[in-house]
Amino acid sequence: MHIDFAPSKQSTIGMEWELALVDRHGGELVSAAPDVMRGVFAEHPELNAECPRVHQELLLNTVEIVTDVHNTVGDAKEDLATTMAAVRSVTDRLGVELFSAGSHPFSPPRLQPVTDKDRYAKLIDRTQWWGRQMVIYGVHIHVGLDRGDKAMPVLDALVNYFPHFQALSASSPYWGGEDTGYASQRALMFQQLPTAGLPFQFSDWSGFEGYVQDMLTTGVIDVISEIRWDIRPVPRLGTIEMRVCDGLSTLEEVGAIGALTQCLVEEASRILDRGGRIPTMPPWHVQENKWRSARYGLDAIIILDAAGREQLVTEHLAETLDRLEPIARDLGCADELRNVEGIVRRGAGYQRQRRTAEAHGGDLRAVVLEEARLMREGHPA
């Protein structure tokens, strides 16, 4: 089959941020999404125009805020901040706080009501127990590509940095009130859905077209958007979408991840424009990197290349940031890229959550409320 890749301006950026709705006092998940959506669109009809800025998700305890297409990460952050303020104007009246991490630490997954839409009902009917466990939240970054033939090699480039994104964003150590021992439980939970998890890597666009045809022919998917890879091309938008990351608690962290994504995509695009090739690793190395970063987070020792060289992820990340600095200046996201160092310095979400739990005698309510406070106030200057 033939799949058109929509024209897009190279390295433009859009962001999606999934937010959990929690009780202001106890931190439990609350199924308030329909009330929030009605309130936001009644008070801010501009957010429900041709491309709505607030979406309802699988569970009634979740809303997602999305941006328009922007040239810079800074503009995308401002877009998110504006929509977040509109959402808060409603949730504050409802006694609801906003929370974003890879998972909710203690609310029982099977007790969370599902949004009443046919596609969600079909998903739950097909996936059963696994589908009912999807109390997870993430951040997705879209970056524009000016040619469709770049999509698969740029995907390869981002796959090489899968563990970096996973380690920086890991924020789901708890599940159903228990410490899993992992930095990101979400990474391993989400891949249980059909077509989710690590992407298949094809040498060219025709390989992806053939895969989609097979998935449609065999009834695995009904539409391309049901391919839920951690990194995927989005033909109708003309983007590559990085979906690796656990939910992030601050706009600063979202911006940092956005800048790292945008810079890596731009770097890969320039290599391809010069006639260069993107190096790849064997699938077993890629799979191992995902597991290591989900298990150990910023302490993961990752595999760098097909030769099997290894390095601590934070050390390789520091080298990567230095290399990307000129590209970040060109893209106008140098400040946001430097904020990646702030995540490493302060600790990722999973580390912060464990520190909070320890300080409060293991009370996971304190974890949720502290992360919600951080989302509202941001990190101290």
Coordinates of C-alpha atoms in Angstrom, one line a residue:
M1 CA 0.0 0.0 0.0
H2 CA 1.0 3.6 -0.5
I3 CA 1.0 5.9 2.6
D4 CA 1.4 9.7 1.9
F5 CA 3.7 11.6 4.3
A6 CA 2.2 15.1 4.8
P7 CA 4.5 18.0 3.9
S8 CA 5.9 19.5 7.1
K9 CA 8.5 22.2 7.9
Q10 CA 11.7 20.6 9.1
S11 CA 12.1 20.5 12.9
T12 CA 8.9 22.3 13.8
I13 CA 7.7 21.0 17.2
G14 CA 4.4 20.1 18.9
M15 CA 3.9 18.7 22.4
E16 CA 1.3 16.5 24.2
W17 CA 1.2 16.3 28.0
E18 CA -1.1 13.7 29.8
L19 CA -2.4 14.9 33.1
A20 CA -4.0 12.9 35.9
L21 CA -6.8 14.4 37.9
V22 CA -6.4 13.8 41.7
D23 CA -8.2 14.8 44.8
R24 CA -6.7 17.9 46.3
H25 CA -6.5 16.5 49.8
G26 CA -5.9 12.8 49.5
G27 CA -4.2 12.5 46.1
E28 CA -6.5 9.7 44.9
L29 CA -7.5 9.6 41.2
V30 CA -10.8 11.2 40.5
S31 CA -12.9 10.6 37.4
A32 CA -13.6 14.3 36.7
A33 CA -12.5 14.5 33.0
P34 CA -16.0 15.1 31.6
D35 CA -16.6 18.0 34.0
V36 CA -13.2 19.5 33.3
M37 CA -13.7 19.3 29.6
R38 CA -17.1 20.9 29.7
G39 CA -15.9 23.7 32.0
V40 CA -12.8 24.4 29.9
F41 CA -14.6 24.6 26.6
A42 CA -17.4 26.7 28.0
E43 CA -15.0 29.3 29.4
H44 CA -12.4 29.0 26.7
P45 CA -14.1 28.1 23.4
E46 CA -11.0 29.0 21.5
L47 CA -9.4 25.8 22.9
N48 CA -12.1 23.8 21.2
A49 CA -11.6 25.1 17.7
E50 CA -10.5 23.2 14.6
C51 CA -7.7 21.5 16.6
P52 CA -8.8 21.2 20.2
R53 CA -6.1 21.9 22.8
V54 CA -7.6 19.6 25.5
H55 CA -8.4 16.0 24.8
Q56 CA -10.1 13.2 26.8
E57 CA -8.1 9.9 27.1
L58 CA -8.7 6.3 27.8
L59 CA -9.6 6.9 31.5
L60 CA -12.0 9.4 33.0
N61 CA -9.2 10.5 35.4
T62 CA -7.1 11.9 32.6
V63 CA -7.0 14.9 30.3
E64 CA -4.3 15.6 27.7
I65 CA -3.2 19.1 26.7
V66 CA -1.6 19.6 23.3
T67 CA 0.0 22.5 21.4
D68 CA -0.2 23.9 18.0
V69 CA 2.8 23.5 15.6
H70 CA 5.7 25.8 16.6
N71 CA 9.1 26.7 15.4
T72 CA 10.7 26.8 18.9
V73 CA 10.4 24.9 22.1
G74 CA 9.9 28.1 24.0
D75 CA 6.8 28.9 22.0
A76 CA 5.5 25.4 22.5
K77 CA 6.0 25.8 26.3
E78 CA 4.1 29.0 26.3
D79 CA 1.3 27.3 24.4
L80 CA 1.1 24.5 27.1
A81 CA 1.2 27.0 29.9
T82 CA -1.8 28.9 28.5
T83 CA -3.8 25.8 28.2
M84 CA -2.7 24.5 31.6
A85 CA -3.9 27.8 33.1
A86 CA -7.3 27.3 31.5
V87 CA -7.6 23.8 32.8
R88 CA -6.6 24.9 36.3
S89 CA -9.3 27.6 36.3
V90 CA -11.8 24.7 36.2
T91 CA -10.0 22.1 38.3
D92 CA -9.4 24.5 41.1
R93 CA -13.1 25.0 41.6
L94 CA -13.7 21.3 41.5
G95 CA -11.2 20.6 44.3
V96 CA -9.0 18.7 41.8
E97 CA -5.2 18.9 41.4
L98 CA -3.2 18.1 38.4
F99 CA -0.5 15.4 38.6
S100 CA 1.8 13.9 36.0
A101 CA 4.1 10.9 36.4
G102 CA 4.5 7.6 34.6
S103 CA 1.8 6.1 36.9
H104 CA -0.3 6.9 39.9
P105 CA 1.5 5.4 43.0
F106 CA -1.5 3.9 44.8
S107 CA -4.9 4.2 43.2
P108 CA -6.1 0.7 42.1
P109 CA -5.9 0.4 38.3
R110 CA -8.9 -1.8 37.9
L111 CA -11.2 0.6 39.7
Q112 CA -10.6 3.5 37.2
P113 CA -13.6 4.1 34.9
V114 CA -13.0 4.0 31.1
T115 CA -14.1 6.8 28.8
D116 CA -17.3 5.8 26.9
K117 CA -16.0 5.6 23.3
D118 CA -16.2 2.7 20.9
R119 CA -12.4 2.6 20.3
Y120 CA -11.7 2.4 24.0
A121 CA -14.4 -0.2 24.6
K122 CA -12.9 -2.3 21.8
L123 CA -9.4 -1.9 23.3
I124 CA -10.5 -3.1 26.7
D125 CA -12.5 -6.0 25.3
R126 CA -9.5 -7.2 23.3
T127 CA -6.8 -6.7 25.9
Q128 CA -8.8 -7.6 29.0
W129 CA -6.7 -7.5 32.2
W130 CA -3.7 -5.8 30.6
G131 CA -5.9 -3.1 29.1
R132 CA -7.5 -2.4 32.5
Q133 CA -4.0 -1.8 34.0
M134 CA -3.3 1.2 31.8
V135 CA -3.2 3.8 34.6
I136 CA -0.2 5.4 33.0
Y137 CA 0.7 8.9 31.7
G138 CA 3.3 10.2 29.3
V139 CA 4.7 13.1 27.3
H140 CA 4.8 12.9 23.5
I141 CA 6.9 15.2 21.3
H142 CA 6.2 15.6 17.6
V143 CA 9.0 17.0 15.3
G144 CA 8.4 17.8 11.7
L145 CA 10.2 16.2 8.8
D146 CA 10.5 17.9 5.4
R147 CA 10.7 14.5 3.5
G148 CA 9.0 11.2 4.2
D149 CA 12.1 9.3 3.2
K150 CA 13.7 10.7 6.4
A151 CA 11.1 9.1 8.7
M152 CA 12.6 5.6 9.2
P153 CA 16.3 6.7 9.5
V154 CA 15.3 9.5 11.9
L155 CA 13.3 6.9 13.9
D156 CA 16.5 4.9 14.0
A157 CA 18.4 7.9 15.4
L158 CA 15.9 8.4 18.2
V159 CA 15.9 4.6 19.0
N160 CA 19.7 5.0 19.7
Y161 CA 18.7 7.5 22.4
F162 CA 15.8 5.6 23.8
P163 CA 17.5 4.9 27.2
H164 CA 18.4 8.5 27.6
F165 CA 14.8 9.6 27.3
Q166 CA 13.6 6.8 29.5
A167 CA 16.1 7.5 32.2
L168 CA 15.5 11.3 32.2
S169 CA 11.7 10.9 32.4
A170 CA 11.4 7.8 34.6
S171 CA 8.8 8.5 37.2
S172 CA 6.8 5.4 37.9
P173 CA 8.5 3.4 40.6
Y174 CA 5.2 2.6 42.4
W175 CA 2.3 0.5 41.2
G176 CA -0.8 -0.2 43.3
G177 CA 0.9 1.0 46.5
E178 CA 4.0 -1.1 46.0
D179 CA 7.6 -0.1 45.1
T180 CA 8.3 -2.2 42.0
G181 CA 12.1 -1.7 42.2
Y182 CA 12.0 -0.1 38.7
A183 CA 12.5 3.5 37.8
S184 CA 9.8 3.2 35.1
Q185 CA 7.0 0.6 35.6
R186 CA 5.1 2.4 32.8
A187 CA 7.7 1.4 30.2
L188 CA 7.1 -2.3 30.8
M189 CA 3.3 -2.0 31.4
F190 CA 2.5 0.0 28.2
Q191 CA 4.3 -2.5 25.9
Q192 CA 1.8 -5.2 26.8
L193 CA -0.8 -3.6 24.5
P194 CA -0.9 -4.8 20.9
T195 CA 1.4 -2.9 18.6
A196 CA 2.9 -1.0 21.6
G197 CA 6.5 -1.0 22.7
L198 CA 9.7 -0.7 20.7
P199 CA 9.2 0.1 17.0
F200 CA 10.2 -2.2 14.2
Q201 CA 13.0 -0.6 12.3
F202 CA 12.8 -0.7 8.5
S203 CA 15.5 0.4 6.0
D204 CA 13.1 2.6 4.1
W205 CA 9.5 3.9 3.9
S206 CA 8.3 1.0 1.8
G207 CA 9.1 -1.3 4.7
F208 CA 6.8 0.6 7.0
E209 CA 4.1 0.7 4.3
G210 CA 4.3 -3.1 4.0
Y211 CA 4.0 -3.5 7.8
V212 CA 0.9 -1.3 8.0
Q213 CA -0.7 -3.2 5.1
D214 CA -0.1 -6.5 7.0
M215 CA -1.5 -5.1 10.2
L216 CA -4.7 -3.9 8.4
T217 CA -5.1 -7.1 6.4
T218 CA -4.9 -9.3 9.5
G219 CA -7.1 -7.1 11.6
V220 CA -4.5 -6.1 14.2
I221 CA -5.3 -2.5 13.6
D222 CA -8.2 -0.6 12.0
V223 CA -6.3 2.7 11.5
I224 CA -2.6 3.7 11.5
S225 CA -2.9 5.6 14.8
E226 CA -3.4 2.2 16.5
I227 CA 0.3 1.6 16.0
R228 CA 1.4 2.6 19.4
W229 CA 5.1 2.3 19.1
D230 CA 7.4 4.2 21.6
I231 CA 8.7 6.1 18.6
R232 CA 6.6 6.3 15.5
P233 CA 6.1 8.2 12.2
V234 CA 2.8 10.1 12.0
P235 CA 2.2 10.4 8.2
R236 CA -0.9 12.6 8.4
L237 CA 1.1 15.2 10.4
G238 CA 4.4 14.8 8.7
T239 CA 6.2 14.2 12.0
I240 CA 8.2 11.7 13.9
E241 CA 6.6 11.2 17.4
M242 CA 8.8 10.4 20.5
R243 CA 6.5 8.6 23.0
V244 CA 9.1 7.1 25.2
C245 CA 8.8 9.4 28.2
D246 CA 6.9 8.9 31.4
G247 CA 4.8 11.8 32.6
L248 CA 6.8 14.8 33.7
S249 CA 5.9 17.0 36.6
T250 CA 7.0 20.4 35.4
L251 CA 6.9 22.5 32.3
E252 CA 10.6 23.0 32.6
E253 CA 11.1 19.2 32.3
V254 CA 8.7 18.9 29.4
G255 CA 10.7 21.7 27.6
A256 CA 14.0 20.0 28.3
I257 CA 12.7 16.7 26.7
G258 CA 11.3 18.7 23.8
A259 CA 14.6 20.4 23.1
L260 CA 16.5 17.1 23.3
T261 CA 14.1 15.5 20.9
Q262 CA 14.1 18.5 18.5
C263 CA 17.9 18.7 18.4
L264 CA 18.4 14.9 17.8
V265 CA 15.9 15.0 15.0
E266 CA 17.5 18.1 13.4
E267 CA 21.0 16.5 13.8
A268 CA 19.8 13.3 12.0
S269 CA 18.1 15.4 9.3
R270 CA 21.3 17.2 8.6
I271 CA 23.3 14.0 8.3
L272 CA 20.8 12.7 5.8
D273 CA 20.8 15.9 3.8
R274 CA 24.6 15.4 3.5
G275 CA 24.1 11.9 2.2
G276 CA 25.2 10.3 5.4
R277 CA 23.7 7.3 7.2
I278 CA 22.3 6.8 10.7
P279 CA 24.0 3.9 12.6
T280 CA 21.8 1.3 14.1
M281 CA 22.1 -1.4 16.8
P282 CA 20.9 -5.0 16.8
P283 CA 17.3 -5.3 18.1
W284 CA 18.6 -7.3 21.2
H285 CA 20.8 -4.3 22.2
V286 CA 17.8 -1.9 21.8
Q287 CA 15.6 -4.2 23.9
E288 CA 18.3 -4.5 26.6
N289 CA 18.7 -0.7 26.7
K290 CA 15.0 -0.3 27.2
W291 CA 15.0 -2.8 30.1
R292 CA 18.1 -1.3 31.7
S293 CA 16.8 2.3 31.6
A294 CA 13.4 1.2 32.9
R295 CA 15.0 -0.7 35.8
Y296 CA 17.9 1.6 36.7
G297 CA 17.0 5.0 35.4
L298 CA 19.9 7.5 35.5
D299 CA 22.1 4.8 37.0
A300 CA 21.7 2.6 33.9
I301 CA 24.9 1.5 32.0
I302 CA 23.7 1.5 28.4
I303 CA 24.9 -0.1 25.2
L304 CA 26.1 2.5 22.7
D305 CA 26.6 0.7 19.4
A306 CA 26.6 -2.5 17.5
A307 CA 30.1 -3.2 18.8
G308 CA 28.7 -3.5 22.3
R309 CA 30.5 -0.5 23.9
E310 CA 28.9 0.6 27.2
Q311 CA 28.8 3.7 29.2
L312 CA 26.8 5.2 32.1
V313 CA 23.8 6.9 30.6
T314 CA 24.4 10.3 32.3
E315 CA 28.0 10.3 31.1
H316 CA 27.0 9.7 27.5
L317 CA 24.2 12.2 27.9
A318 CA 26.7 14.9 28.9
E319 CA 28.7 14.2 25.8
T320 CA 25.5 14.3 23.7
L321 CA 24.5 17.7 25.1
D322 CA 27.8 19.2 24.3
R323 CA 27.6 17.9 20.7
L324 CA 24.1 19.2 20.3
E325 CA 24.7 22.7 21.7
P326 CA 25.4 24.4 18.3
I327 CA 22.2 22.8 16.9
A328 CA 20.3 24.0 19.9
R329 CA 21.5 27.6 19.3
D330 CA 20.3 27.3 15.7
L331 CA 16.9 26.1 16.7
G332 CA 16.5 28.7 19.5
C333 CA 16.3 26.0 22.3
A334 CA 19.7 26.3 24.0
D335 CA 18.2 27.3 27.3
E336 CA 15.7 24.4 27.2
L337 CA 18.4 21.9 26.3
R338 CA 20.6 23.1 29.2
N339 CA 17.6 22.2 31.5
V340 CA 18.3 18.5 30.7
E341 CA 21.3 19.0 33.0
G342 CA 18.9 20.2 35.7
I343 CA 17.0 16.9 35.6
V344 CA 20.2 15.0 36.1
R345 CA 21.4 17.3 38.9
R346 CA 18.1 17.3 40.9
G347 CA 17.3 13.7 40.1
A348 CA 14.6 12.2 37.9
G349 CA 11.0 11.8 39.0
Y350 CA 11.4 8.3 40.3
Q351 CA 14.2 9.4 42.6
R352 CA 12.2 12.4 43.8
Q353 CA 9.2 10.2 44.6
R354 CA 11.3 7.8 46.6
R355 CA 12.8 10.6 48.6
T356 CA 9.4 12.0 49.4
A357 CA 8.1 8.6 50.4
E358 CA 11.0 8.0 52.7
A359 CA 10.6 11.5 54.3
H360 CA 6.9 10.7 55.0
G361 CA 7.3 7.2 56.4
G362 CA 6.2 5.6 53.1
D363 CA 3.0 7.6 52.8
L364 CA 2.4 7.6 49.0
R365 CA -0.3 10.3 49.4
A366 CA 2.5 12.7 50.2
V367 CA 4.2 11.6 46.9
V368 CA 1.2 12.6 44.8
L369 CA 0.6 15.8 46.6
E370 CA 4.2 16.9 46.5
E371 CA 4.4 16.2 42.7
A372 CA 1.1 18.1 42.2
R373 CA 2.6 21.0 44.2
L374 CA 5.7 20.9 42.0
M375 CA 3.6 21.0 38.9
R376 CA 1.8 24.1 40.1
E377 CA 4.9 25.9 41.5
G378 CA 7.8 24.6 39.4
H379 CA 11.4 23.9 40.7
P380 CA 13.0 26.6 42.9
A381 CA 15.2 29.0 40.9

